[in-house]
């Protein structure tokens, strides 16, 4: 019985710290994924003189868009595959972006809703700079 009480007390003290680290790790992974997409989008632009449209999306980094103006697309693409965000959803891509940015790749965070705070906050390339 004493052992169970000690384990319960330890669980109450340690669990919040571990759960907080999981949220931090997910946010860091999303930031790293977005930086990778940002680099790939810049390479795409160098080759094709423009960024993918919103309709073409991040998929343009993996598969050549059906657009006759995209003439210099790399045969191997710009990323091997698109990954889901740490919460299992697709990253969002909008072009042009907000505030005069040419594009905005982002994730809606843990809650999948615009806005939010902490792990629920949106994570975007423009906010990481």
PDB file of C-alpha atoms in Angstrom, residues 77-123:
ATOM      1  CA  UNK A  77      11.483  16.987 -56.935  1.00  0.00           C
ATOM      2  CA  UNK A  78      12.364  19.300 -54.071  1.00  0.00           C
ATOM      3  CA  UNK A  79      11.447  17.005 -51.159  1.00  0.00           C
ATOM      4  CA  UNK A  80      11.103  13.225 -51.195  1.00  0.00           C
ATOM      5  CA  UNK A  81       7.650  13.274 -49.658  1.00  0.00           C
ATOM      6  CA  UNK A  82       5.302  15.560 -47.796  1.00  0.00           C
ATOM      7  CA  UNK A  83       4.990  14.862 -44.095  1.00  0.00           C
ATOM      8  CA  UNK A  84       2.035  15.440 -41.818  1.00  0.00           C
ATOM      9  CA  UNK A  85       2.334  17.900 -38.978  1.00  0.00           C
ATOM     10  CA  UNK A  86       3.048  16.406 -35.526  1.00  0.00           C
ATOM     11  CA  UNK A  87      -0.713  16.210 -34.875  1.00  0.00           C
ATOM     12  CA  UNK A  88      -1.390  14.132 -38.003  1.00  0.00           C
ATOM     13  CA  UNK A  89      -2.751  16.842 -40.315  1.00  0.00           C
ATOM     14  CA  UNK A  90      -1.445  18.224 -43.592  1.00  0.00           C
ATOM     15  CA  UNK A  91       0.526  21.447 -43.471  1.00  0.00           C
ATOM     16  CA  UNK A  92      -1.375  24.389 -44.960  1.00  0.00           C
ATOM     17  CA  UNK A  93       0.109  26.405 -47.843  1.00  0.00           C
ATOM     18  CA  UNK A  94      -1.214  29.723 -49.114  1.00  0.00           C
ATOM     19  CA  UNK A  95       0.282  31.910 -51.854  1.00  0.00           C
ATOM     20  CA  UNK A  96       0.493  34.823 -51.716  1.00  0.00           C
ATOM     21  CA  UNK A  97       0.923  34.927 -47.966  1.00  0.00           C
ATOM     22  CA  UNK A  98      -0.089  37.547 -45.459  1.00  0.00           C
ATOM     23  CA  UNK A  99       1.664  40.849 -44.895  1.00  0.00           C
ATOM     24  CA  UNK A 100       3.231  40.887 -48.354  1.00  0.00           C
ATOM     25  CA  UNK A 101       4.940  37.511 -47.951  1.00  0.00           C
ATOM     26  CA  UNK A 102       5.096  35.495 -51.175  1.00  0.00           C
ATOM     27  CA  UNK A 103       3.746  32.397 -49.395  1.00  0.00           C
ATOM     28  CA  UNK A 104       2.746  31.043 -45.993  1.00  0.00           C
ATOM     29  CA  UNK A 105       3.228  27.402 -45.030  1.00  0.00           C
ATOM     30  CA  UNK A 106       1.861  26.717 -41.560  1.00  0.00           C
ATOM     31  CA  UNK A 107       0.129  24.327 -39.201  1.00  0.00           C
ATOM     32  CA  UNK A 108      -2.859  25.059 -37.010  1.00  0.00           C
ATOM     33  CA  UNK A 109      -1.214  23.498 -33.955  1.00  0.00           C
ATOM     34  CA  UNK A 110      -2.568  20.872 -31.593  1.00  0.00           C
ATOM     35  CA  UNK A 111      -6.210  21.993 -31.689  1.00  0.00           C
ATOM     36  CA  UNK A 112      -6.437  22.257 -35.501  1.00  0.00           C
ATOM     37  CA  UNK A 113      -8.160  25.644 -35.183  1.00  0.00           C
ATOM     38  CA  UNK A 114      -6.867  29.089 -36.204  1.00  0.00           C
ATOM     39  CA  UNK A 115      -5.215  31.022 -33.385  1.00  0.00           C
ATOM     40  CA  UNK A 116      -4.668  29.515 -29.984  1.00  0.00           C
ATOM     41  CA  UNK A 117      -1.916  29.630 -27.404  1.00  0.00           C
ATOM     42  CA  UNK A 118       0.809  27.251 -26.267  1.00  0.00           C
ATOM     43  CA  UNK A 119       0.683  23.963 -28.193  1.00  0.00           C
ATOM     44  CA  UNK A 120      -2.638  25.049 -29.743  1.00  0.00           C
ATOM     45  CA  UNK A 121      -1.030  28.095 -31.389  1.00  0.00           C
ATOM     46  CA  UNK A 122      -0.559  28.233 -35.142  1.00  0.00           C
ATOM     47  CA  UNK A 123       3.043  27.721 -36.236  1.00  0.00           C
TER      48      UNK A 123
END
